[in-house]
PDB file of C-alpha atoms and ligand atoms in Angstrom:
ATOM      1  CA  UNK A   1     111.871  24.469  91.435  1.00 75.00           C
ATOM      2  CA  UNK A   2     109.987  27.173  89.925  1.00 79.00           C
ATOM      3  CA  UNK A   3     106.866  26.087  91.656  1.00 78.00           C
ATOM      4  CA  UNK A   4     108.473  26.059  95.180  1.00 80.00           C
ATOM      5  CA  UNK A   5     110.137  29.506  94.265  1.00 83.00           C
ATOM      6  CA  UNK A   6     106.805  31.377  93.776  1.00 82.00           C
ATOM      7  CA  UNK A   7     105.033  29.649  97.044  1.00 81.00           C
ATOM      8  CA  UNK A   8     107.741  31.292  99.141  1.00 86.00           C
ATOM      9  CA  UNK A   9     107.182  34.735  97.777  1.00 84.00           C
ATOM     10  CA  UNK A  10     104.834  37.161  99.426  1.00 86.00           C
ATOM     11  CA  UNK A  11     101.391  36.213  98.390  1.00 83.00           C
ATOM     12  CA  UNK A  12     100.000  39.698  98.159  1.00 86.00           C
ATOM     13  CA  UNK A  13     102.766  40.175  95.403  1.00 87.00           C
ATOM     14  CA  UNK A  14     101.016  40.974  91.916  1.00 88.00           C
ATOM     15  CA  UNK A  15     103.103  37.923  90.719  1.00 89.00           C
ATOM     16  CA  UNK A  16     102.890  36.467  86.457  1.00 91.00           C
ATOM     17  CA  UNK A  17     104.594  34.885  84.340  1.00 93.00           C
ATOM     18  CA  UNK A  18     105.157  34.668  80.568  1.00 93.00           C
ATOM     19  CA  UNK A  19     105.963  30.932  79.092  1.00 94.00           C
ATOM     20  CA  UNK A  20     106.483  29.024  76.084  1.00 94.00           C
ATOM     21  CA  UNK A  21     102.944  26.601  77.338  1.00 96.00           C
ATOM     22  CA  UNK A  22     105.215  23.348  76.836  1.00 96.00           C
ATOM     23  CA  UNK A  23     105.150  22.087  80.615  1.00 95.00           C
ATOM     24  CA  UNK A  24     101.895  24.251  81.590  1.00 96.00           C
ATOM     25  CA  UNK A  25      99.710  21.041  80.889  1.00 97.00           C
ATOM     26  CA  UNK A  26     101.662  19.386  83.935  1.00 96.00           C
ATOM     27  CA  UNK A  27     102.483  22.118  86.101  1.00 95.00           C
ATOM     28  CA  UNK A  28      99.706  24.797  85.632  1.00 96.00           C
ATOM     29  CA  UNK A  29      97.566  23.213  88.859  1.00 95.00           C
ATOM     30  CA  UNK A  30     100.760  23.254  91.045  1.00 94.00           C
ATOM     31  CA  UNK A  31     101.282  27.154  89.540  1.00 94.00           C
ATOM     32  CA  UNK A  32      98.265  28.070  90.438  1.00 93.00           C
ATOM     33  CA  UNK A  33      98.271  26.613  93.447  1.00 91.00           C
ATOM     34  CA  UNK A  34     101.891  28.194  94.563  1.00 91.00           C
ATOM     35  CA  UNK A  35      99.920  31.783  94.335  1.00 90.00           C
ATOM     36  CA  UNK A  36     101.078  32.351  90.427  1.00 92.00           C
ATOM     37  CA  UNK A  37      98.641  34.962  89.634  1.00 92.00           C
ATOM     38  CA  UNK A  38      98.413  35.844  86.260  1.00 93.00           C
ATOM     39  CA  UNK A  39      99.597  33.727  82.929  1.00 96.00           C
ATOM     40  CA  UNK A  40     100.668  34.975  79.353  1.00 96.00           C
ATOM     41  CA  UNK A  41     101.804  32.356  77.174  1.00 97.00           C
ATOM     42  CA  UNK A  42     104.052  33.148  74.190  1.00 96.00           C
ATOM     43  CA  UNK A  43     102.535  31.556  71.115  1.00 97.00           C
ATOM     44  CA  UNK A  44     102.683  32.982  67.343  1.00 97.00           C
ATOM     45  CA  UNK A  45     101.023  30.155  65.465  1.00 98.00           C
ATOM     46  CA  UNK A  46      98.004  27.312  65.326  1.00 98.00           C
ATOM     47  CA  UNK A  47      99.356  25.871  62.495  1.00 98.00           C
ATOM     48  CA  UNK A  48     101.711  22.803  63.566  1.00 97.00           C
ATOM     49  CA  UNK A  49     103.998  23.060  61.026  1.00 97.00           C
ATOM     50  CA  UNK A  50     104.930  27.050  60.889  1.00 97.00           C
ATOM     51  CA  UNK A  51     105.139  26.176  65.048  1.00 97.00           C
ATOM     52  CA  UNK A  52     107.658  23.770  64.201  1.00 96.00           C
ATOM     53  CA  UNK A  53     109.786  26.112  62.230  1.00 94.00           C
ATOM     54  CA  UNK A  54     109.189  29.126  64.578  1.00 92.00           C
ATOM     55  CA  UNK A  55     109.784  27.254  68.281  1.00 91.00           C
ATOM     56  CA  UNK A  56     111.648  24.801  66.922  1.00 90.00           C
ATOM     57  CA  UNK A  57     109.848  22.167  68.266  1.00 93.00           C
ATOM     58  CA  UNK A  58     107.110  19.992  67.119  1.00 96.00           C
ATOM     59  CA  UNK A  59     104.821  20.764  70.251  1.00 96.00           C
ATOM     60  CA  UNK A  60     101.714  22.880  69.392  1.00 98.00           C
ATOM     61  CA  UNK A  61      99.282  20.223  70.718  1.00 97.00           C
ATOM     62  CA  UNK A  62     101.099  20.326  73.887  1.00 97.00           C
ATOM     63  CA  UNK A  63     100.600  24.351  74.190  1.00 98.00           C
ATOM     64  CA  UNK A  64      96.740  23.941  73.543  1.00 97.00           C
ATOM     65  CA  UNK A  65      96.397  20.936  76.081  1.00 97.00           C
ATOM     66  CA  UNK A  66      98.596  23.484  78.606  1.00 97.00           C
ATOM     67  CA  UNK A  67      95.859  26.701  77.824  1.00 97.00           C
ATOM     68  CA  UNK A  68      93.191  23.554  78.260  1.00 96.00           C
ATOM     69  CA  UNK A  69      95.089  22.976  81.836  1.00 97.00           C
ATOM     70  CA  UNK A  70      96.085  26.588  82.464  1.00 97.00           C
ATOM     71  CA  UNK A  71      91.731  27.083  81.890  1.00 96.00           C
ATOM     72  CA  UNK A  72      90.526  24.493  83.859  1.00 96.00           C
ATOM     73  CA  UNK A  73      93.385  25.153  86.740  1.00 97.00           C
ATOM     74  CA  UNK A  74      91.746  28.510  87.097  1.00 96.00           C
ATOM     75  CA  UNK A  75      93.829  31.403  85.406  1.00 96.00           C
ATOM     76  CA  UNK A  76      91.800  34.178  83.441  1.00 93.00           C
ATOM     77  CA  UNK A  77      91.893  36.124  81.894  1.00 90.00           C
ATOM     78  CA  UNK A  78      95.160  34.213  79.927  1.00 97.00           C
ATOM     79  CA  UNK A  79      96.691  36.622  77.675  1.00 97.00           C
ATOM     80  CA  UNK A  80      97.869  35.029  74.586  1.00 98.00           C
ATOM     81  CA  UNK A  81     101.530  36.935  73.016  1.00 97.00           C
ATOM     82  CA  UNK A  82     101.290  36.780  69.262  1.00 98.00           C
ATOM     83  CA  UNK A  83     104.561  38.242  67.782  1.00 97.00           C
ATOM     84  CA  UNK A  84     102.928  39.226  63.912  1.00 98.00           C
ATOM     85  CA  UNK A  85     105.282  38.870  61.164  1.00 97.00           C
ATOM     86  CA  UNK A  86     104.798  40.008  57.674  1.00 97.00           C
ATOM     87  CA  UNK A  87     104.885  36.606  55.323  1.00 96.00           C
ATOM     88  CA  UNK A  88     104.981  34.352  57.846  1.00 96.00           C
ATOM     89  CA  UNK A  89     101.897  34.690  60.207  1.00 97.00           C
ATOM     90  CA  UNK A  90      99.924  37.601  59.244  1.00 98.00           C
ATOM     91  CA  UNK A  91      96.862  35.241  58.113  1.00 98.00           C
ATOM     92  CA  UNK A  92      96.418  34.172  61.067  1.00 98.00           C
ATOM     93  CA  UNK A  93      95.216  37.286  63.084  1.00 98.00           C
ATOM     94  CA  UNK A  94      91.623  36.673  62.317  1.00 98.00           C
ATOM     95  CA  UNK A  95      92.125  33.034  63.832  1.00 98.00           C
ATOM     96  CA  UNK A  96      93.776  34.339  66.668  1.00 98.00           C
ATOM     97  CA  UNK A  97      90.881  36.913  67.390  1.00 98.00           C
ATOM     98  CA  UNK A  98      88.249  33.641  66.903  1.00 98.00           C
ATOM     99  CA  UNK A  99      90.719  31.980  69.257  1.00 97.00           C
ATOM    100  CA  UNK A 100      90.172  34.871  71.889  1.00 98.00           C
ATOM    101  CA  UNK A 101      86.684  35.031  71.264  1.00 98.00           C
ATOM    102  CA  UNK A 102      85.989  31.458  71.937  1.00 96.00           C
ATOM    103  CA  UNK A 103      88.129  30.469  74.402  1.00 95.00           C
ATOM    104  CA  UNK A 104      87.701  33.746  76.473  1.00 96.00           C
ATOM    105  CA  UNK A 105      91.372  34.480  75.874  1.00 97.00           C
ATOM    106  CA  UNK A 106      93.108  38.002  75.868  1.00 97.00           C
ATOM    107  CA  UNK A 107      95.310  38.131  72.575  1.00 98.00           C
ATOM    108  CA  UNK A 108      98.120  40.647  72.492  1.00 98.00           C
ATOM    109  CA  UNK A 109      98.972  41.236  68.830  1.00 98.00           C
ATOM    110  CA  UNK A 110     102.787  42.420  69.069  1.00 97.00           C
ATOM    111  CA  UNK A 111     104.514  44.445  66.388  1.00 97.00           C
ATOM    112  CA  UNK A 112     107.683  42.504  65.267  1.00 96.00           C
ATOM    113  CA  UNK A 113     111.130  43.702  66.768  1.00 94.00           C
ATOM    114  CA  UNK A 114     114.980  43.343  65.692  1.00 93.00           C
ATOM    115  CA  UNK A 115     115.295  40.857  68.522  1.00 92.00           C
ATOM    116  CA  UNK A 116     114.740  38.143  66.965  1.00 89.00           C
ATOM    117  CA  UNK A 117     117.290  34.983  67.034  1.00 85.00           C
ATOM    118  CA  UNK A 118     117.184  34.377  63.191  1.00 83.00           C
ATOM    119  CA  UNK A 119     118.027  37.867  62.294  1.00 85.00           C
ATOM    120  CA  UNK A 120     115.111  37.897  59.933  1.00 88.00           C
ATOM    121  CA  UNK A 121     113.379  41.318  60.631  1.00 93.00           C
ATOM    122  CA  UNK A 122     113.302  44.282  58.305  1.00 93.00           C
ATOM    123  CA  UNK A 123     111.185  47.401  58.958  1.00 94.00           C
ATOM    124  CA  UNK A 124     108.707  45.471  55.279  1.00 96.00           C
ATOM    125  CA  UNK A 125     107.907  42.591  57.927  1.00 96.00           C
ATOM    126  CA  UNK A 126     106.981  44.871  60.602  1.00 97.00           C
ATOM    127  CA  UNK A 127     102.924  44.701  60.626  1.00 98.00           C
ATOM    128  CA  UNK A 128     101.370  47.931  62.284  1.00 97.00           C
ATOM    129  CA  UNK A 129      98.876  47.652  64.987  1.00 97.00           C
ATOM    130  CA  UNK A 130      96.963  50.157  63.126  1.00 97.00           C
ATOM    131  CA  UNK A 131      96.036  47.393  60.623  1.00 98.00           C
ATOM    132  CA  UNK A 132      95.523  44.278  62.782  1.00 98.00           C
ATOM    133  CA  UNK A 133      92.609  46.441  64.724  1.00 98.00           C
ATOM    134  CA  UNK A 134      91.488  47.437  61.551  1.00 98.00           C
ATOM    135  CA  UNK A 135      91.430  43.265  60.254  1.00 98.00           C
ATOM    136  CA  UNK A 136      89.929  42.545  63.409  1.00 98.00           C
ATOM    137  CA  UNK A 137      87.577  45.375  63.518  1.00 98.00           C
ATOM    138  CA  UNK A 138      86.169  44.537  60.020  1.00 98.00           C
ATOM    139  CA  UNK A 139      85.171  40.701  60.616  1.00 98.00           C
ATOM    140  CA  UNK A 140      84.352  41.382  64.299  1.00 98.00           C
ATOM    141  CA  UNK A 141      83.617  44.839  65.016  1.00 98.00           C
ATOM    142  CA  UNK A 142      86.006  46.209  68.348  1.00 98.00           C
ATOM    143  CA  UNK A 143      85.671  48.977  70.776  1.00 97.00           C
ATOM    144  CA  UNK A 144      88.251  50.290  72.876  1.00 96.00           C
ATOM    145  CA  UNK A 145      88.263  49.036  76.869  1.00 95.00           C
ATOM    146  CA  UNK A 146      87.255  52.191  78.667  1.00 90.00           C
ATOM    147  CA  UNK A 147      89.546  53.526  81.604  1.00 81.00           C
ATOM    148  CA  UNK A 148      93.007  52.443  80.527  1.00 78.00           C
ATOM    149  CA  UNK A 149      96.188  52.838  82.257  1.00 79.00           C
ATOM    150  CA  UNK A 150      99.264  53.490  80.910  1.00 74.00           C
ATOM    151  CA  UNK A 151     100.195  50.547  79.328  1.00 81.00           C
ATOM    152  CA  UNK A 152     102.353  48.922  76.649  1.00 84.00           C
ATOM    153  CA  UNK A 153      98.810  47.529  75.294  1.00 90.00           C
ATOM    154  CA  UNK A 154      96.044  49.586  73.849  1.00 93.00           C
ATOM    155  CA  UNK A 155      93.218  46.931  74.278  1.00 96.00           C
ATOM    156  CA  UNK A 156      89.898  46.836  72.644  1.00 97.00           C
ATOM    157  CA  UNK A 157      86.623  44.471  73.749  1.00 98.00           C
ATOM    158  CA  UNK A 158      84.315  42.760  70.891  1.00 98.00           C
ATOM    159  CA  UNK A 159      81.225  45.338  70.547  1.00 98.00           C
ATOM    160  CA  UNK A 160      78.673  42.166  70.680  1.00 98.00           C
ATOM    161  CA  UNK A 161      79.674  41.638  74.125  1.00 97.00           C
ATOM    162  CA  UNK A 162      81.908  38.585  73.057  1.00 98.00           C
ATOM    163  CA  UNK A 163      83.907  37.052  75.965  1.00 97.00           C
ATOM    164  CA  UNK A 164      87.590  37.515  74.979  1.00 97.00           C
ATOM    165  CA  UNK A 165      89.696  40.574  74.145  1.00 97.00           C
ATOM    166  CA  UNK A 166      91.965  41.928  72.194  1.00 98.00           C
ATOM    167  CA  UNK A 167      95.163  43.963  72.864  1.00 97.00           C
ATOM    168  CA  UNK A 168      97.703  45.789  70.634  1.00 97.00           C
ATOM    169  CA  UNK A 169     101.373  46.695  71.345  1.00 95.00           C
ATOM    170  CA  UNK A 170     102.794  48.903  69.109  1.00 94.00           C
ATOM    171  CA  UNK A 171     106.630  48.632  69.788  1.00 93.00           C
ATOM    172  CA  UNK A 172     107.526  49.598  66.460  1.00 93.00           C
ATOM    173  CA  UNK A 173     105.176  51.772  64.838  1.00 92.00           C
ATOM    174  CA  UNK A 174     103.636  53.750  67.965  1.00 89.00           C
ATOM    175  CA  UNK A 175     106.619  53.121  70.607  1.00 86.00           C
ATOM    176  CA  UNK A 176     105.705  53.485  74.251  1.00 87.00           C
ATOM    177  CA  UNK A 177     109.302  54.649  75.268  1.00 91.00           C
ATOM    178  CA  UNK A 178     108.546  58.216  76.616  1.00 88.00           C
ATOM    179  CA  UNK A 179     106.087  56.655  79.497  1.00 87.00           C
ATOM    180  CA  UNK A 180     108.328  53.136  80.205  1.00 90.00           C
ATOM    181  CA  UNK A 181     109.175  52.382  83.245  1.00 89.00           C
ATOM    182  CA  UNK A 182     110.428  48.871  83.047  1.00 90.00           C
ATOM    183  CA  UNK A 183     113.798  47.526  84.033  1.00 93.00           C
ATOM    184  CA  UNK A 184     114.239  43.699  83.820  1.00 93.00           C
ATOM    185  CA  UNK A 185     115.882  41.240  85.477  1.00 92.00           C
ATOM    186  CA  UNK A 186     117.745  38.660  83.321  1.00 91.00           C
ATOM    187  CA  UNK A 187     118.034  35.099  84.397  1.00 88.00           C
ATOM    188  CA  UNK A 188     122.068  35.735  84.619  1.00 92.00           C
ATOM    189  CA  UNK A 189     121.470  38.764  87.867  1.00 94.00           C
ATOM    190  CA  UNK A 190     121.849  41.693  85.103  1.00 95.00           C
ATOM    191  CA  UNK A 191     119.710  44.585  85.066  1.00 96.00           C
ATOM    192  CA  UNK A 192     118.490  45.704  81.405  1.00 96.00           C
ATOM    193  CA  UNK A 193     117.236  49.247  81.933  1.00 96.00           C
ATOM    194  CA  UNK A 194     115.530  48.714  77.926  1.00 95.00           C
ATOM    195  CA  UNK A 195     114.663  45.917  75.666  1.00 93.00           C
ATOM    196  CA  UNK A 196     117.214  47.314  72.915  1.00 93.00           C
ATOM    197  CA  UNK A 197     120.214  47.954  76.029  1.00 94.00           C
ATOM    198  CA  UNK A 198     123.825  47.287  74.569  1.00 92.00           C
ATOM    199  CA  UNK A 199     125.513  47.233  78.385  1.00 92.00           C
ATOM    200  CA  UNK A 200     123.758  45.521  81.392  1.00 95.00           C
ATOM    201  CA  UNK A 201     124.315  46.109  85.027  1.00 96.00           C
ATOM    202  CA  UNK A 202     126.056  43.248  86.903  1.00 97.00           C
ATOM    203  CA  UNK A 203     123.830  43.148  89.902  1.00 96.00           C
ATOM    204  CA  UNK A 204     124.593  39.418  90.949  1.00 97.00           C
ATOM    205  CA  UNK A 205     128.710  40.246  91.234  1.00 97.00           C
ATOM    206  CA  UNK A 206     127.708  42.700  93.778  1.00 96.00           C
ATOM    207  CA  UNK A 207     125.196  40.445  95.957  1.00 94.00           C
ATOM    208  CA  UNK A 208     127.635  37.481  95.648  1.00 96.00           C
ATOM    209  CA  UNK A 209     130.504  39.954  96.955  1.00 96.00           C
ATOM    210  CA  UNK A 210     129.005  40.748  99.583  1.00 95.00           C
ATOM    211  CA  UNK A 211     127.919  44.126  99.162  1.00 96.00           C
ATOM    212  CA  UNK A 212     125.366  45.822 101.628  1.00 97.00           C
ATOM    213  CA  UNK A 213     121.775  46.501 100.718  1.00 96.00           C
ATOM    214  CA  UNK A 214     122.660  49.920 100.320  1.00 97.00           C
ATOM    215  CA  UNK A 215     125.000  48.895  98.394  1.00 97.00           C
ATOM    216  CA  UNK A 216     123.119  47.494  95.805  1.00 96.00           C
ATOM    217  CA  UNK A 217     120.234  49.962  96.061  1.00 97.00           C
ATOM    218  CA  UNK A 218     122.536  52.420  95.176  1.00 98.00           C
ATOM    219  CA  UNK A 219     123.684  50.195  92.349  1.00 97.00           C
ATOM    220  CA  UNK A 220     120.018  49.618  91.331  1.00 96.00           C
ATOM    221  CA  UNK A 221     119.113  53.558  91.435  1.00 97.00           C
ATOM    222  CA  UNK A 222     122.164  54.340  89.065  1.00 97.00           C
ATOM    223  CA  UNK A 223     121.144  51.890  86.784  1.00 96.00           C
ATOM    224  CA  UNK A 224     117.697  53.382  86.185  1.00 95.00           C
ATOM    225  CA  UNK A 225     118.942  57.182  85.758  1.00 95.00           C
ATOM    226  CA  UNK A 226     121.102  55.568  82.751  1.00 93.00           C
ATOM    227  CA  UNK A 227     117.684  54.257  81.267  1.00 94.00           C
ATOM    228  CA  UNK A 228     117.468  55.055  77.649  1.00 92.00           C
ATOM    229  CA  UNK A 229     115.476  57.164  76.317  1.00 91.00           C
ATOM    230  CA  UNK A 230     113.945  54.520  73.471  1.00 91.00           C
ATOM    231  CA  UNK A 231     114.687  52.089  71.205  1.00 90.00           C
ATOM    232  CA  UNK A 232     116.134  53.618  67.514  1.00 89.00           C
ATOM    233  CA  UNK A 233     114.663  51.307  65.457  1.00 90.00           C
ATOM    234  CA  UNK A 234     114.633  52.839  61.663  1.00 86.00           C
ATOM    235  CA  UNK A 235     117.195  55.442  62.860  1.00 88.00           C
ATOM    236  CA  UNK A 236     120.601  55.698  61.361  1.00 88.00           C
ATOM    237  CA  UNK A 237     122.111  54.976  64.384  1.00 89.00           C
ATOM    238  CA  UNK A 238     120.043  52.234  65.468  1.00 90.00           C
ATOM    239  CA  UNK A 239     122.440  49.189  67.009  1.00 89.00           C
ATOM    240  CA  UNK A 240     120.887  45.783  67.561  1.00 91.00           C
ATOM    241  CA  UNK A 241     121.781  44.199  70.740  1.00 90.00           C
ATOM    242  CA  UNK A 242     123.080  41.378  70.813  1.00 88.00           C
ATOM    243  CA  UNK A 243     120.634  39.111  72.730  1.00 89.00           C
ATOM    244  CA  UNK A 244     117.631  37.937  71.472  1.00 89.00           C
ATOM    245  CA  UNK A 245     114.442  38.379  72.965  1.00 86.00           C
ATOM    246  CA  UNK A 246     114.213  34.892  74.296  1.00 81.00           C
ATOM    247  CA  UNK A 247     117.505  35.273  76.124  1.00 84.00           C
ATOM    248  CA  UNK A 248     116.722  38.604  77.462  1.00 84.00           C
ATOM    249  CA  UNK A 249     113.433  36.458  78.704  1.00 75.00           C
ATOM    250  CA  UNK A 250     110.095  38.802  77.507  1.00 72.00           C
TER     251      UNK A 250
HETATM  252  S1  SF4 B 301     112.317  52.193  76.451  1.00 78.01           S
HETATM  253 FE1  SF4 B 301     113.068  50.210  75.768  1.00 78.01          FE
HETATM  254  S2  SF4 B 301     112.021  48.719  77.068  1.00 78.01           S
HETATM  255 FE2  SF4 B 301     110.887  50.653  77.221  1.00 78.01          FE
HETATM  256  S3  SF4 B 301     109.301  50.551  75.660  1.00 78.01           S
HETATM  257 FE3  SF4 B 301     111.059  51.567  74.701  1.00 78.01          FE
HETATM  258  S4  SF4 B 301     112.196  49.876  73.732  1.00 78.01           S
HETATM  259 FE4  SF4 B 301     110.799  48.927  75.195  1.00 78.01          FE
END
């Protein structure tokens, strides 16, 4: 059990985790109380019926009662992930920045990427960050949070000293790839040195074979100094992989 999992891990561990919000509304106490720091929760919609065709699943009320339980369990800030897609959610980014400004939420408006399981993306539904600040910024007037790290998100704070925030990742238009310095972890034991990988790094065959720590450090190391320089999205040579970004897991 998930739950279990996380209470065995070093508490001092900077430890989050990104979800759909289906089960949160039962297991966000027991989260919380394993030592699950921090919270994102995927969600692209408010409107029941496009959340039905996007997840799949008829279950929007259940996200919001989970945010209500991931709230009152304790967790905040809770960054909300909204994937913006040209035609089919767009309208809704001035919702979702009421949304953060109400319920004290971070919202992390992400630029649409070809890793999607429908195979619907084209560079026309790609919306730049450049003009959801500038929607946001006209209705509720932003400023940018002072101080930041390197970070996939550029984040901005409401200038009337609104609780809430607002974050943009600009995968597409602005790519971070030159400062990354994520590997991931897939739920199968493979290492993904980039989103947009076409080869992963069988790390489980090794610790199931037995192989020594230095083994797999080794293994690990390799792995990383065959990172890729960046996706090549809009570039001739540009291959989509062939997972989607809710197998690869966020
Ligand atoms: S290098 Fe890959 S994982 Fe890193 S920001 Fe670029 S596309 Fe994403």
């Amino acid at each position: 059990d998930l739950t279990a999992m996380i209470a065995g891990i070093d508490p001092s561990l900077d430890i989050a985790m990104t979800t759909n919000g289906i089960l949160l509304e039962e297991k966000a106490k027991s989260l919380k109380a394993a030592g699950l720091k921090r919270l994102n929760v995927s969600l692209d919609t408010l409107h029941s019926d496009r959340f039905k065709d996007l997840a799949r699943r008829d279950a929007l009320d259940r996200v919001l009662r989970g945010l209500t339980a991931a709230r009152q369990a304790g967790f905040s800030p809770i960054k909300l992930n909204m994937v913006v897609m040209r035609g089919r959610n767009d309208d809704e980014i001035l919702d979702f920045a009421r949304l953060a400004r109400g319920e004290g939420y971070e919202v992390r408006f992400i630029e649409f990427m070809p890793l999607d399981a429908d195979g619907i993306w084209s560079m026309d539904s790609v919306v730049a960050s450049r003009e959801i600040i500038d929607a946001i910024d006209r209705e509720f007037p932003l400023e940018p949070v002072p101080d930041q790290q390197p970070a996939p998100a550029t984040r901005f704070r409401f200038r009337d000293g609104s609780q809430g925030g607002i974050g943009v990742i600009a995968s597409v238009s602005d790519a971070f790839c030159k400062v990354c310095n994520r590997i991931r972890l897939t739920a199968e034991g493979h290492l993904r040195t980039c989103l947009f990988s076409i080869q992963e790094h069988d790390v489980k065959a090794l610790l199931r074979g037995g192989a020594s720590d230095d083994e797999i450090r080794d293994f690990v190391a390799a792995a990383v100094w065959q990172k890729e320089e960046g996706h090549k999205i809009g570039q001739a040579d540009f291959v989509r992989p062939a997972k989607t970004m809710s197998q690869i897991g966020g």
